[in-house]
mmCIF file of C-alpha atoms in Angstrom:
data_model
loop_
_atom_site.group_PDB
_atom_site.id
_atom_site.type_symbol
_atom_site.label_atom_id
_atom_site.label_comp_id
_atom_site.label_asym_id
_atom_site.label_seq_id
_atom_site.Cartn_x
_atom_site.Cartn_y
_atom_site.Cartn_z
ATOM 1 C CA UNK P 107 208.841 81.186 -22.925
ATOM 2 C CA UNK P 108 207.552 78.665 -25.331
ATOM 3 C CA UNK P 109 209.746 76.510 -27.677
ATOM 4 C CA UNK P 110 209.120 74.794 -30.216
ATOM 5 C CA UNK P 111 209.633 71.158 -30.741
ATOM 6 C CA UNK P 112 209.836 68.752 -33.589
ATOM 7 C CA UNK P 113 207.684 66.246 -34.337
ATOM 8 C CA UNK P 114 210.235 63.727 -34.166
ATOM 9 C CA UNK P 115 210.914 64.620 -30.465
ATOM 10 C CA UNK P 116 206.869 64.644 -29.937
ATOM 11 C CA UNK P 117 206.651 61.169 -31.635
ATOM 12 C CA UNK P 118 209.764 59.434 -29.605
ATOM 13 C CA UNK P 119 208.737 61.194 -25.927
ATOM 14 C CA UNK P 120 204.708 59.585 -26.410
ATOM 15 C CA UNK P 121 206.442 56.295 -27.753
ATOM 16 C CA UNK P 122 208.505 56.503 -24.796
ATOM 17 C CA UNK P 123 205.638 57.138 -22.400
ATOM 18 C CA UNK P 124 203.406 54.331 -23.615
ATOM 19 C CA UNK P 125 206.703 51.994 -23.365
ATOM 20 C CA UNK P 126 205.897 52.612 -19.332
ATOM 21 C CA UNK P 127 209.989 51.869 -18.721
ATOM 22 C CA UNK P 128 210.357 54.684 -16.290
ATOM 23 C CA UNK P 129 208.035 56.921 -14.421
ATOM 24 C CA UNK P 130 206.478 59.748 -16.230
ATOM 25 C CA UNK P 131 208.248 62.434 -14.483
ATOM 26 C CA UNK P 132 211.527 60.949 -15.484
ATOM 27 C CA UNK P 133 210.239 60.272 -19.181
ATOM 28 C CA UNK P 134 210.070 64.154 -19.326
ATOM 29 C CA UNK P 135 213.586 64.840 -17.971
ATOM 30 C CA UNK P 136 215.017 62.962 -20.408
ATOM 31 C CA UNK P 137 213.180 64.608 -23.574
ATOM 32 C CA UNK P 138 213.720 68.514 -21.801
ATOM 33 C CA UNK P 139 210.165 68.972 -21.167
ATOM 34 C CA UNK P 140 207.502 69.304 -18.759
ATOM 35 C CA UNK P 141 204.990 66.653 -17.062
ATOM 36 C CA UNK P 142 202.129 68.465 -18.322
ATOM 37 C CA UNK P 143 203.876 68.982 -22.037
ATOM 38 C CA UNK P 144 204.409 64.902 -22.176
ATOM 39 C CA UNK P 145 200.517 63.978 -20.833
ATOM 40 C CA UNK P 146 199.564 66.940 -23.708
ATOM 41 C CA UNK P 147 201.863 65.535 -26.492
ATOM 42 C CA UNK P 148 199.888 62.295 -25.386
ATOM 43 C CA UNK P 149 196.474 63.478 -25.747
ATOM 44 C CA UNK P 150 197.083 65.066 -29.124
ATOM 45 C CA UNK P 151 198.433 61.688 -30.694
ATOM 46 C CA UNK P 152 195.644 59.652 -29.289
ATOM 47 C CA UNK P 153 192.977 62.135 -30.411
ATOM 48 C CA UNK P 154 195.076 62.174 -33.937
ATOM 49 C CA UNK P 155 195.207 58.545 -34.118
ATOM 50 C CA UNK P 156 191.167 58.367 -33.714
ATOM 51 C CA UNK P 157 190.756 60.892 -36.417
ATOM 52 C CA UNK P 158 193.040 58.605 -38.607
ATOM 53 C CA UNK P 159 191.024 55.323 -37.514
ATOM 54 C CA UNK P 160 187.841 57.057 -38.258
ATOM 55 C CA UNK P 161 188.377 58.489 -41.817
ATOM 56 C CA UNK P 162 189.822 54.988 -42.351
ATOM 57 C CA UNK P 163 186.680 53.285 -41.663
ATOM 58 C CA UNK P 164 184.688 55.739 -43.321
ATOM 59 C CA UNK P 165 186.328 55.304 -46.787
ATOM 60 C CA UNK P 166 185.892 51.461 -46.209
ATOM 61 C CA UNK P 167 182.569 52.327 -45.848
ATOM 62 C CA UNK P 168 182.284 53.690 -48.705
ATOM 63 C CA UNK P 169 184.291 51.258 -50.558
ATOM 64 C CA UNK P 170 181.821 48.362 -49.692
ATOM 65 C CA UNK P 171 179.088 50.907 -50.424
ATOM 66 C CA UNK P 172 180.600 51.251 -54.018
ATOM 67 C CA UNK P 173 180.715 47.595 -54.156
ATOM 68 C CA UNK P 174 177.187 46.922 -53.318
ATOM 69 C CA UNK P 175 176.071 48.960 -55.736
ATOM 70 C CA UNK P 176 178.300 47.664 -58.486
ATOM 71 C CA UNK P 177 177.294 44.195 -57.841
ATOM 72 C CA UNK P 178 173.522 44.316 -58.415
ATOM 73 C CA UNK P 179 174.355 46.124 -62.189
ATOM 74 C CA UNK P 180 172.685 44.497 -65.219
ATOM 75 C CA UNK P 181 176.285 43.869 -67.312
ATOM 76 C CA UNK P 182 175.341 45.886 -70.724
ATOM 77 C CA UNK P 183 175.120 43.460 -73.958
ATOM 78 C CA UNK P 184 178.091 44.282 -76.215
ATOM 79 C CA UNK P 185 177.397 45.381 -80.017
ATOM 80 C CA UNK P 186 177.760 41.746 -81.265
ATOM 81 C CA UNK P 187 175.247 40.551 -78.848
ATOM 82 C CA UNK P 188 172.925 43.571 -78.896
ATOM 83 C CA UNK P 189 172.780 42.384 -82.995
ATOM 84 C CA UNK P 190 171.723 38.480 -81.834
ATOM 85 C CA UNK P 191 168.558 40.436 -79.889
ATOM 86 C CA UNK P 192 167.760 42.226 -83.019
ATOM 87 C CA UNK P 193 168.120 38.894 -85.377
ATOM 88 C CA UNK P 194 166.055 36.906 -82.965
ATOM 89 C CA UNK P 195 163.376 39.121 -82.672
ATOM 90 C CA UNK P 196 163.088 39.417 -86.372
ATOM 91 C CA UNK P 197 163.228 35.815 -87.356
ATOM 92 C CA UNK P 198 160.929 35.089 -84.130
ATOM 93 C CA UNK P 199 158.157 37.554 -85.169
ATOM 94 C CA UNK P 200 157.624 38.282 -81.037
ATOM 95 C CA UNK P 201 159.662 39.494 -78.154
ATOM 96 C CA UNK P 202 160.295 36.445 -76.241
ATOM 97 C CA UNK P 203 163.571 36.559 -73.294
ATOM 98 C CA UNK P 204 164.120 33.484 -72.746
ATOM 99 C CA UNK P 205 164.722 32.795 -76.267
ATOM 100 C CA UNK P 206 166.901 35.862 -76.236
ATOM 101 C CA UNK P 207 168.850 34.832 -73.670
ATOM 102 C CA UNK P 208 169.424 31.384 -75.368
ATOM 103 C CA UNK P 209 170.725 32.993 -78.355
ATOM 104 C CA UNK P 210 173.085 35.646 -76.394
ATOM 105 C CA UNK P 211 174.651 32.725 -73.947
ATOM 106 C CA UNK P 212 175.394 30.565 -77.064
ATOM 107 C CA UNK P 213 177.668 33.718 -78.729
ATOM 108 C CA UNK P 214 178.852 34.205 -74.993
ATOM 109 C CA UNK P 215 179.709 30.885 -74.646
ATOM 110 C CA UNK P 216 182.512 31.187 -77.246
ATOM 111 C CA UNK P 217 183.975 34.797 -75.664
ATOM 112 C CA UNK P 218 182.931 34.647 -71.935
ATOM 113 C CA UNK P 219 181.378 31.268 -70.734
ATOM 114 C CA UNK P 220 181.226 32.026 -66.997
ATOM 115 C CA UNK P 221 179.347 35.451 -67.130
ATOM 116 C CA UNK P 222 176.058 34.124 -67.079
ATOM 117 C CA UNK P 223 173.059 36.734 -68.532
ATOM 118 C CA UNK P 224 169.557 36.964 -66.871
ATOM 119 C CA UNK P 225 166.404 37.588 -68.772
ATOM 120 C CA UNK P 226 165.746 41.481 -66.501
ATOM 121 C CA UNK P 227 169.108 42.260 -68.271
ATOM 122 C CA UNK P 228 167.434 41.552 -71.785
ATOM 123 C CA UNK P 229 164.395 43.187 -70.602
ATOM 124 C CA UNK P 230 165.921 46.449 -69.200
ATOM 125 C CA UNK P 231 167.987 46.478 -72.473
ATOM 126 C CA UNK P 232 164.406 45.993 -74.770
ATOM 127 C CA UNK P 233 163.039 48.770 -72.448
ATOM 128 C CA UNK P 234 165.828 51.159 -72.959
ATOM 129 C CA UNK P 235 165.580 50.572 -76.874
ATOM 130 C CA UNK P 236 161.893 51.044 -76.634
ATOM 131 C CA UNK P 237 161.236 47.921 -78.227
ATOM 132 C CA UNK P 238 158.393 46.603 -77.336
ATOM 133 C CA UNK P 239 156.201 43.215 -77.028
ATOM 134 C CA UNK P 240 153.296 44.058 -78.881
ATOM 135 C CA UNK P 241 154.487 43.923 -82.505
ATOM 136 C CA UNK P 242 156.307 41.768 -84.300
ATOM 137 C CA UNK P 243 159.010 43.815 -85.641
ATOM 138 C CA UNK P 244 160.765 46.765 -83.329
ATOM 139 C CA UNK P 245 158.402 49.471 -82.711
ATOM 140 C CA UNK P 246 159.770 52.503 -81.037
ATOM 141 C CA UNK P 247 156.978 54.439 -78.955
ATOM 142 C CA UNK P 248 156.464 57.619 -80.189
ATOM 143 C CA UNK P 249 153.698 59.406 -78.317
ATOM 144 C CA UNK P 250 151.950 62.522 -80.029
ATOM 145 C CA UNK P 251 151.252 65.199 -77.682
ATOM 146 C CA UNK P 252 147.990 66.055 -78.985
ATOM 147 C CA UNK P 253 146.349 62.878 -78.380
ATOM 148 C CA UNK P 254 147.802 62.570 -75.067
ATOM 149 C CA UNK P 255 145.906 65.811 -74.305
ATOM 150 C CA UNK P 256 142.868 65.271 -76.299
ATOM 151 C CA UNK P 257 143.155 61.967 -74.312
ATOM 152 C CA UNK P 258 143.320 63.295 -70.611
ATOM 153 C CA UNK P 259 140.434 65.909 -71.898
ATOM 154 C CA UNK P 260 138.038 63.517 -72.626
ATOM 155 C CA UNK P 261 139.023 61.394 -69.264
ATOM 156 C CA UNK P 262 138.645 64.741 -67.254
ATOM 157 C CA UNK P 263 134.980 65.241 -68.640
ATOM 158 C CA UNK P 264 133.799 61.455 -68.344
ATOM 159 C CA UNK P 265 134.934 61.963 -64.473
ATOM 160 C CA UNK P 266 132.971 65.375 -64.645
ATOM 161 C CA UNK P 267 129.937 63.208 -65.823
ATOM 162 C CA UNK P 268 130.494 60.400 -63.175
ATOM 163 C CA UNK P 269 130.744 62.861 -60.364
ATOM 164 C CA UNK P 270 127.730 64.749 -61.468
ATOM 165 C CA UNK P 271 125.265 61.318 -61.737
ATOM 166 C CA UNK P 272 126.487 60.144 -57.932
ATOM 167 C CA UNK P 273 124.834 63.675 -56.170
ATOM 168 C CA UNK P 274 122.727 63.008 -54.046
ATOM 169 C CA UNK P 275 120.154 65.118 -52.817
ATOM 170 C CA UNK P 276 118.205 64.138 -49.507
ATOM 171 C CA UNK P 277 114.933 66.079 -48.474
ATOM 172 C CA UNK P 278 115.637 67.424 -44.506
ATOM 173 C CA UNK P 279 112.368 66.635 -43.331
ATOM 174 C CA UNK P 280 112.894 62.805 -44.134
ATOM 175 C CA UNK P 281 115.535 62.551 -41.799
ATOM 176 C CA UNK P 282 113.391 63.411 -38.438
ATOM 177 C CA UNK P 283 110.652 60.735 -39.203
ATOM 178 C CA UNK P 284 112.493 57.872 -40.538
ATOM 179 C CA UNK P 285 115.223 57.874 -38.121
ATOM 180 C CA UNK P 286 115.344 55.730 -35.083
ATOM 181 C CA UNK P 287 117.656 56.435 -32.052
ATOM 182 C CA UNK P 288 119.485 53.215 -31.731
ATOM 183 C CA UNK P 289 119.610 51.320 -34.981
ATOM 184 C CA UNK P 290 120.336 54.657 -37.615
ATOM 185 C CA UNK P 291 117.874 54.146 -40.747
ATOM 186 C CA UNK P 292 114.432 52.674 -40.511
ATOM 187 C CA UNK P 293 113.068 49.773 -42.752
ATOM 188 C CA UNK P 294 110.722 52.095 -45.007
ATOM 189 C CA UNK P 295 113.974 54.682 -45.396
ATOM 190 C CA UNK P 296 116.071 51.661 -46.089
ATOM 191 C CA UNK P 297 112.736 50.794 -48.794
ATOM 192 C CA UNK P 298 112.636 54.207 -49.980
ATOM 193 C CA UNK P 299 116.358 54.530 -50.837
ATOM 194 C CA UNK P 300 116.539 51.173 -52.805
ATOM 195 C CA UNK P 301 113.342 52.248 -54.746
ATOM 196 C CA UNK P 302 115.529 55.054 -55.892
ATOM 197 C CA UNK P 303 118.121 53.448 -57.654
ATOM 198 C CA UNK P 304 120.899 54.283 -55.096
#
């Protein structure tokens, strides 16, 4: 008949096996149970102790993954600094980082001295803002879909056009007398095919 036992009795009869202090058969006279039941209870905390050691390392795995990916993060310009972008660029008349970032580490200086900022953190920021390098005032790109089409229409035709010039039409009997076995193309096929504009 099977009987149940509790976990505290599992826990203390493995402990007490792994201690090695008496023999194995004796370990399980003295917790009531069989030599089987003791090398079972045995099994089933090693195999539970792996699981636990596994999903350990997996979440630290994680955890430095999380890291990683925090650490190469642009940090984002707060409102007072995003405000020192817009006055520079206006008083500068051009989009220029590294005077940028001169202006936004001398207001970090006074809040935050050691956080340092890199020019691809002003540029992502100009990028997400749309702001661009080619005027001298912000210009936000607004793209009208009708010229992008009429665009790609008249690129699709010039290719049309291109395609259509580079045919090339060859006469079949010119290839049996102008060809030699070894070399591919004779001189005079060579003559004729430069005469031709190719």
């Amino acid at each position: 008949m099977f009987r149940e036992h509790s976990d505290s009795i599992k826990q203390a009869a493995v402990a007490a096996f792994r201690k090695r202090e008496f023999s194995v058969r004796k370990t399980a006279q003295l917790f009531q149970i069989g030599v089987q039941t003791l090398y079972r209870w045995n099994a089933e905390a090693l195999a539970l102790e792996q699981d636990q050691h596994q999903t350990q390392q997996a979440q630290q795995a994680q955890q430095a993954a999380a890291a990683r990916l925090k650490e190469g993060r642009c940090p984002i310009l707060n409102q007072q600094e995003q405000q020192v972008v817009a006055q520079v660029v206006q008083q500068t008349g051009r989009v220029d980082t590294s005077q940028i970032v001169a202006a936004v580490q001398e207001t970090r200086a006074i809040d935050a001295p050691a956080i340092q900022i890199s020019r691809r953190t002003v540029y992502r920021y100009l990028r997400k803002n749309n702001i661009t390098y080619k005027k001298a005032h912000f210009r936000i790109k607004k793209t009208d879909p009708s010229k992008l089409a009429a665009f790609w229409q008249q690129m699709r035709l010039m290719d049309a056009e291109q395609q259509a010039k580079n045919i090339i039409s060859f006469n079949e009997s010119s290839f049996g007398t102008h060809m030699t076995p070894t070399y591919g193309w004779s001189k005079f096929q060579q003559q004729e095919i430069n005469n031709s504009g190719f």
